Amino acid sequence: MQKIQQNFYSKDIISVNQFTKADIDILFAQADLWREKVQSGAPITVLSGKIMANLFYEPSTRTSSSFIAAMQRLGGGFIPINDVHYSSVSKGENLADTIRTLEQYSDVIVLRHPEQGQALLATKASGKPIINAGDGIGEHPTQALLDLYTIQNSFGSLEGLTVTMVGDLKNGRTVHSLAQLLALYDVKLNYVAPRVLQMPITLCNQLKNSGIQQDEHETLDAVIADSNVIYVTRIQKERFDSLSDYEAVKDAFVITPEIMQSAPKDSILMHPLPRLAEIHPSVDRDPRAIYFKQVQNGMYVRMALLSLLLREELS
Ligand code: NCD
């Protein structure tokens, strides 16, 4: 996987491991510019003549429409292929052929796939950049980048924060990517999950090497009052082997207004969405609940990424 090295042009975006702080600064500065431009109402044509193929083998509302909105706001076009039914026979081969076909039409391919590692595999079949929009329980780099952008915009800096991740940390690809990005900064990570859904040990060991503090907890009470960011995730039903295993943990953590009373006044409550029962809708009125702000930021961060990947003069 190619490192970004402050030049996004034509690169695949598969993992957050490709990014340094300097790369993130470039991306976020570009996202700020696009936000100003969109809010000013000025037309943007920087990607006019470019086409993005959106190839989604798993359901998606936000990620696919966010990429489409980003591409259209930059003046580009798109081919939407949603919720493709995936043949389990000769998996790699089918994906490679589909990718080879789509690259004939398009300049960039956004891929969501149920199996970890398939986004990386797709890069081998494609001469056009591939953006990983979620590969099974692996990574979801663009979600993590928009989450990081949201945290930075809320606190002005990413240094010195305590981030508490709650829910399905085993199967949640958004937290796998976000934890790695946060480890570039001086942060403390708390993991609050049922014992069977804790952060994968291999990832914890990898993050340990970066020198950040990580603590596991089975309840939120112990850490909520010291958290700057509370990042809640959905229990990933589709990743469980049996329904009864899912039922046993599905309501392990539910954020209510009462629970939010223990959170600091200047903390933020985040969620990549979709939300099931893990945040009660009455919490939405709390100004600390910023999950719909995340959605908005996602479009600006994806605009930044698409423009930097497809326009050499911006990179
Ligand atoms: C997440 C995903 O697909 O991993 N959703 C998203 O992209 N916003 C989180 C989830 O599905 O729980």
Coordinates of C-alpha atoms and ligand atoms in Angstrom, one line a residue:
M1 CA 0.0 0.0 0.0
Q2 CA 1.5 3.3 -1.1
K3 CA 2.0 5.9 1.6
I4 CA 0.4 9.3 0.8
Q5 CA 3.6 11.3 1.5
Q6 CA 1.8 14.6 1.0
N7 CA 0.8 13.7 -2.5
F8 CA -2.6 12.2 -3.0
Y9 CA -2.7 12.2 -6.8
S10 CA -3.8 8.8 -8.2
K11 CA -3.2 6.9 -4.9
D12 CA -5.5 4.1 -3.7
I13 CA -7.0 4.8 -0.2
I14 CA -7.2 1.4 1.5
S15 CA -6.0 1.9 5.1
V16 CA -5.4 4.8 7.5
N17 CA -1.8 3.4 7.8
Q18 CA -1.1 5.3 4.6
F19 CA -1.5 8.7 6.4
T20 CA 0.8 10.8 8.5
K21 CA -0.2 14.0 10.4
A22 CA 1.1 16.1 7.5
D23 CA -1.2 14.2 5.0
I24 CA -4.1 14.7 7.3
D25 CA -3.4 18.5 7.6
I26 CA -3.4 18.8 3.8
L27 CA -6.7 16.8 3.6
F28 CA -8.4 18.8 6.3
A29 CA -7.3 22.2 4.9
Q30 CA -8.8 21.2 1.5
A31 CA -12.0 20.1 3.3
D32 CA -12.2 23.5 5.0
L33 CA -11.8 25.2 1.5
W34 CA -14.6 23.1 0.0
R35 CA -16.9 23.8 3.0
E36 CA -16.4 27.5 2.5
K37 CA -17.0 27.2 -1.2
V38 CA -20.1 25.1 -0.9
Q39 CA -21.5 27.4 1.8
S40 CA -20.9 30.4 -0.3
G41 CA -23.0 28.8 -3.1
A42 CA -20.3 29.3 -5.7
P43 CA -20.4 26.6 -8.4
I44 CA -17.5 24.2 -8.4
T45 CA -16.3 22.5 -11.6
V46 CA -12.9 21.1 -10.6
L47 CA -13.9 17.5 -11.4
S48 CA -16.0 18.2 -14.5
G49 CA -15.4 15.4 -17.0
K50 CA -14.4 12.9 -14.2
I51 CA -16.5 9.9 -13.3
M52 CA -16.6 7.9 -10.0
A53 CA -17.9 4.3 -9.9
N54 CA -19.5 3.4 -6.6
L55 CA -19.5 -0.4 -6.1
F56 CA -21.3 -1.4 -3.0
Y57 CA -21.5 -5.1 -2.1
E58 CA -23.0 -4.2 1.3
P59 CA -25.9 -1.9 2.2
S60 CA -25.1 1.8 2.7
T61 CA -27.0 5.0 3.0
R62 CA -24.5 7.6 4.2
T63 CA -21.3 6.4 2.7
S64 CA -22.6 5.9 -0.8
S65 CA -24.7 9.1 -0.9
S66 CA -21.9 11.1 0.7
F67 CA -19.5 10.1 -2.1
I68 CA -22.1 10.8 -4.7
A69 CA -22.9 14.2 -3.2
A70 CA -19.2 15.0 -2.9
M71 CA -18.5 14.0 -6.6
Q72 CA -21.5 16.0 -7.9
R73 CA -20.6 19.1 -5.9
L74 CA -17.2 19.0 -7.5
G75 CA -18.8 18.9 -10.9
G76 CA -18.1 15.2 -11.6
G77 CA -20.4 12.3 -12.6
F78 CA -21.0 8.9 -11.0
I79 CA -22.1 5.3 -11.7
P80 CA -24.0 3.9 -8.7
I81 CA -24.0 0.2 -8.2
N82 CA -25.6 -0.6 -4.9
D83 CA -26.2 -3.7 -2.8
V84 CA -24.8 -6.0 -5.4
H85 CA -25.5 -9.7 -4.6
Y86 CA -22.2 -11.3 -4.2
S87 CA -21.6 -14.7 -5.6
S88 CA -19.7 -16.9 -3.2
V89 CA -18.2 -18.9 -6.1
S90 CA -14.7 -17.7 -7.4
K91 CA -15.0 -14.6 -5.3
G92 CA -11.7 -12.9 -6.1
E93 CA -12.1 -13.6 -9.8
N94 CA -15.6 -12.0 -10.0
L95 CA -14.5 -8.9 -8.1
A96 CA -11.4 -8.5 -10.4
D97 CA -13.5 -8.7 -13.5
T98 CA -16.0 -6.2 -12.2
I99 CA -13.3 -3.8 -11.2
R100 CA -11.6 -4.3 -14.6
T101 CA -14.9 -3.4 -16.3
L102 CA -15.7 -0.4 -14.1
E103 CA -12.2 1.1 -14.7
Q104 CA -12.9 1.3 -18.4
Y105 CA -15.7 3.8 -17.6
S106 CA -14.5 5.7 -14.6
D107 CA -11.5 7.6 -13.0
V108 CA -11.9 6.3 -9.5
I109 CA -13.7 3.3 -7.9
V110 CA -15.3 3.4 -4.4
L111 CA -15.7 -0.1 -3.1
R112 CA -17.5 -1.5 -0.1
H113 CA -17.2 -5.3 0.3
P114 CA -18.2 -7.7 3.1
E115 CA -14.7 -9.4 3.3
Q116 CA -11.7 -7.9 4.9
G117 CA -8.8 -7.5 2.4
Q118 CA -10.9 -7.3 -0.7
A119 CA -10.3 -3.6 -1.2
L120 CA -6.6 -4.2 -1.3
L121 CA -7.1 -7.1 -3.7
A122 CA -9.1 -4.8 -6.0
T123 CA -6.2 -2.5 -6.3
K124 CA -4.3 -5.4 -8.0
A125 CA -6.9 -5.5 -10.7
S126 CA -7.3 -1.8 -11.2
G127 CA -5.2 0.9 -12.9
K128 CA -7.5 3.5 -11.4
P129 CA -7.5 4.5 -7.7
I130 CA -9.6 2.4 -5.4
I131 CA -11.1 3.9 -2.3
N132 CA -12.0 1.5 0.5
A133 CA -15.5 2.4 1.7
G134 CA -15.5 -0.5 4.3
D135 CA -14.0 -4.0 3.9
G136 CA -15.8 -6.4 6.3
I137 CA -14.5 -5.9 9.8
G138 CA -11.3 -4.5 8.4
E139 CA -11.1 -0.7 7.8
H140 CA -13.3 2.2 6.9
P141 CA -10.7 5.0 6.3
T142 CA -12.9 7.7 5.0
Q143 CA -15.3 7.4 7.9
A144 CA -12.3 7.6 10.3
L145 CA -11.0 10.7 8.5
L146 CA -14.4 12.5 8.8
D147 CA -14.6 11.4 12.4
L148 CA -11.1 12.9 13.1
Y149 CA -12.0 16.1 11.2
T150 CA -15.1 16.4 13.4
I151 CA -13.1 15.9 16.6
Q152 CA -10.5 18.5 15.4
N153 CA -13.2 21.0 14.5
S154 CA -14.8 20.5 18.0
F155 CA -11.7 20.9 20.1
G156 CA -9.3 22.9 17.8
S157 CA -6.7 20.3 18.2
L158 CA -6.3 16.5 18.4
E159 CA -3.6 16.5 21.1
G160 CA -4.3 15.6 24.7
L161 CA -7.8 14.2 24.3
T162 CA -9.4 11.2 25.9
V163 CA -11.5 9.2 23.5
T164 CA -13.9 6.6 24.8
M165 CA -15.0 4.0 22.2
V166 CA -18.2 2.1 23.1
G167 CA -20.0 -0.9 21.7
D168 CA -18.8 -3.5 19.1
L169 CA -15.1 -2.8 19.0
K170 CA -14.4 -6.3 17.7
N171 CA -16.4 -6.0 14.5
G172 CA -16.7 -2.3 14.1
R173 CA -14.4 -1.2 11.2
T174 CA -14.9 2.5 11.9
V175 CA -13.3 2.2 15.3
H176 CA -10.5 0.0 13.9
S177 CA -9.5 2.8 11.5
L178 CA -10.2 5.7 14.0
A179 CA -8.1 4.2 16.7
Q180 CA -5.1 4.0 14.3
L181 CA -5.5 7.6 13.2
L182 CA -5.9 8.9 16.8
A183 CA -2.7 7.0 17.7
L184 CA -0.8 9.5 15.5
Y185 CA -1.6 12.1 18.2
D186 CA -1.1 12.3 22.0
V187 CA -4.4 10.7 23.0
K188 CA -5.7 8.3 25.5
L189 CA -8.1 5.6 24.3
N190 CA -10.7 3.9 26.5
Y191 CA -12.5 0.8 25.1
V192 CA -15.9 0.0 26.6
A193 CA -17.4 -3.2 25.3
P194 CA -18.8 -6.5 26.4
R195 CA -15.9 -8.9 26.9
V196 CA -16.6 -10.8 23.7
L197 CA -16.6 -7.6 21.6
Q198 CA -13.4 -5.9 22.8
M199 CA -10.9 -4.3 20.4
P200 CA -8.8 -7.0 18.6
I201 CA -5.6 -7.8 20.5
T202 CA -3.5 -7.5 17.4
L203 CA -4.7 -3.9 16.9
C204 CA -4.1 -3.1 20.6
N205 CA -0.6 -4.4 20.3
Q206 CA 0.1 -2.4 17.2
L207 CA -1.2 0.8 18.9
K208 CA 0.9 0.1 21.9
N209 CA 4.0 0.5 19.8
S210 CA 2.9 4.1 19.0
G211 CA 3.1 4.8 22.7
I212 CA -0.5 5.8 23.4
Q213 CA -2.4 4.7 26.6
Q214 CA -5.2 2.2 26.0
D215 CA -7.6 0.9 28.7
E216 CA -10.3 -1.7 28.5
H217 CA -13.5 -1.4 30.5
E218 CA -16.8 -3.3 30.7
T219 CA -18.9 -0.4 31.9
L220 CA -19.1 3.3 30.9
D221 CA -19.4 4.6 34.5
A222 CA -15.7 4.3 35.2
V223 CA -14.7 6.6 32.3
I224 CA -17.5 8.8 31.1
A225 CA -16.7 11.7 33.3
D226 CA -13.1 11.9 32.0
S227 CA -14.0 11.5 28.3
N228 CA -13.7 14.3 25.8
V229 CA -15.1 12.2 23.1
I230 CA -17.7 9.4 23.5
Y231 CA -17.8 7.4 20.3
V232 CA -20.6 4.9 20.2
T233 CA -21.0 2.1 17.7
R234 CA -23.7 -0.3 16.6
I235 CA -23.4 -4.0 17.6
Q236 CA -22.7 -5.4 14.1
K237 CA -25.4 -8.1 13.9
E238 CA -24.4 -9.2 10.4
R239 CA -21.0 -10.2 11.7
F240 CA -22.2 -12.7 14.4
D241 CA -22.2 -16.5 13.8
S242 CA -25.5 -17.0 15.7
L243 CA -28.6 -14.8 16.5
S244 CA -28.4 -15.9 20.1
D245 CA -24.9 -14.6 20.5
Y246 CA -26.1 -11.3 19.1
E247 CA -29.2 -11.2 21.3
A248 CA -27.0 -11.7 24.4
V249 CA -25.1 -8.4 23.8
K250 CA -27.2 -6.3 21.6
D251 CA -28.4 -3.9 24.3
A252 CA -25.2 -3.9 26.3
F253 CA -24.8 -0.1 26.2
V254 CA -27.6 2.4 25.7
I255 CA -26.8 6.1 26.0
T256 CA -29.7 8.0 27.7
P257 CA -30.0 11.6 28.9
E258 CA -29.4 10.3 32.4
I259 CA -26.1 8.8 31.3
M260 CA -25.1 12.0 29.5
Q261 CA -25.4 13.8 32.8
S262 CA -22.1 12.2 33.8
A263 CA -20.3 13.3 30.7
P264 CA -18.4 16.6 30.7
K265 CA -20.2 19.7 29.5
D266 CA -17.7 20.3 26.7
S267 CA -17.5 16.6 25.6
I268 CA -19.0 15.4 22.3
L269 CA -21.1 12.3 21.6
M270 CA -20.3 10.7 18.2
H271 CA -21.7 7.7 16.2
P272 CA -20.9 6.7 12.6
L273 CA -24.6 5.8 12.1
P274 CA -26.8 3.9 11.5
R275 CA -27.9 3.8 15.1
L276 CA -30.2 1.1 16.5
A277 CA -31.0 1.2 20.2
E278 CA -27.5 2.3 21.5
I279 CA -28.3 6.0 21.6
H280 CA -31.8 6.9 22.8
P281 CA -33.5 9.4 20.4
S282 CA -34.1 11.8 23.3
V283 CA -30.3 12.3 23.5
D284 CA -30.4 14.0 20.0
R285 CA -31.5 17.3 21.6
D286 CA -28.3 17.4 23.6
P287 CA -25.9 19.9 22.0
R288 CA -23.1 17.4 22.6
A289 CA -24.7 14.9 20.2
I290 CA -23.0 15.7 16.9
Y291 CA -23.6 12.6 14.8
F292 CA -25.4 14.6 12.1
K293 CA -22.6 17.0 12.0
Q294 CA -20.3 14.0 11.3
V295 CA -22.6 13.3 8.3
Q296 CA -22.2 16.8 6.9
N297 CA -18.4 16.8 7.5
G298 CA -18.2 13.5 5.6
M299 CA -19.2 15.2 2.4
Y300 CA -16.5 17.9 2.8
V301 CA -13.8 15.3 3.7
R302 CA -14.8 13.2 0.7
M303 CA -14.8 16.2 -1.6
A304 CA -11.2 16.9 -0.4
L305 CA -10.1 13.3 -1.0
L306 CA -11.7 13.0 -4.5
S307 CA -10.3 16.4 -5.6
L308 CA -6.8 15.6 -4.3
L309 CA -6.8 12.1 -5.9
L310 CA -8.0 13.2 -9.3
R311 CA -6.4 16.6 -9.8
E312 CA -2.6 16.6 -9.8
E313 CA -2.3 20.4 -9.4
L314 CA -4.2 20.3 -6.1
S315 CA -1.9 17.6 -4.6
Ligands
NCD1 C1 -20.6 2.2 9.4 C2 -20.1 1.1 8.5 O1 -20.6 0.8 7.5 O2 -19.1 0.5 8.9 N1 -21.5 3.0 8.8 C3 -21.1 4.0 8.0 O3 -20.3 3.9 7.0 N2 -21.4 5.3 8.4 C4 -21.0 1.8 10.8 C5 -22.0 0.6 10.9 O4 -22.5 0.1 9.9 O5 -22.4 0.4 12.0

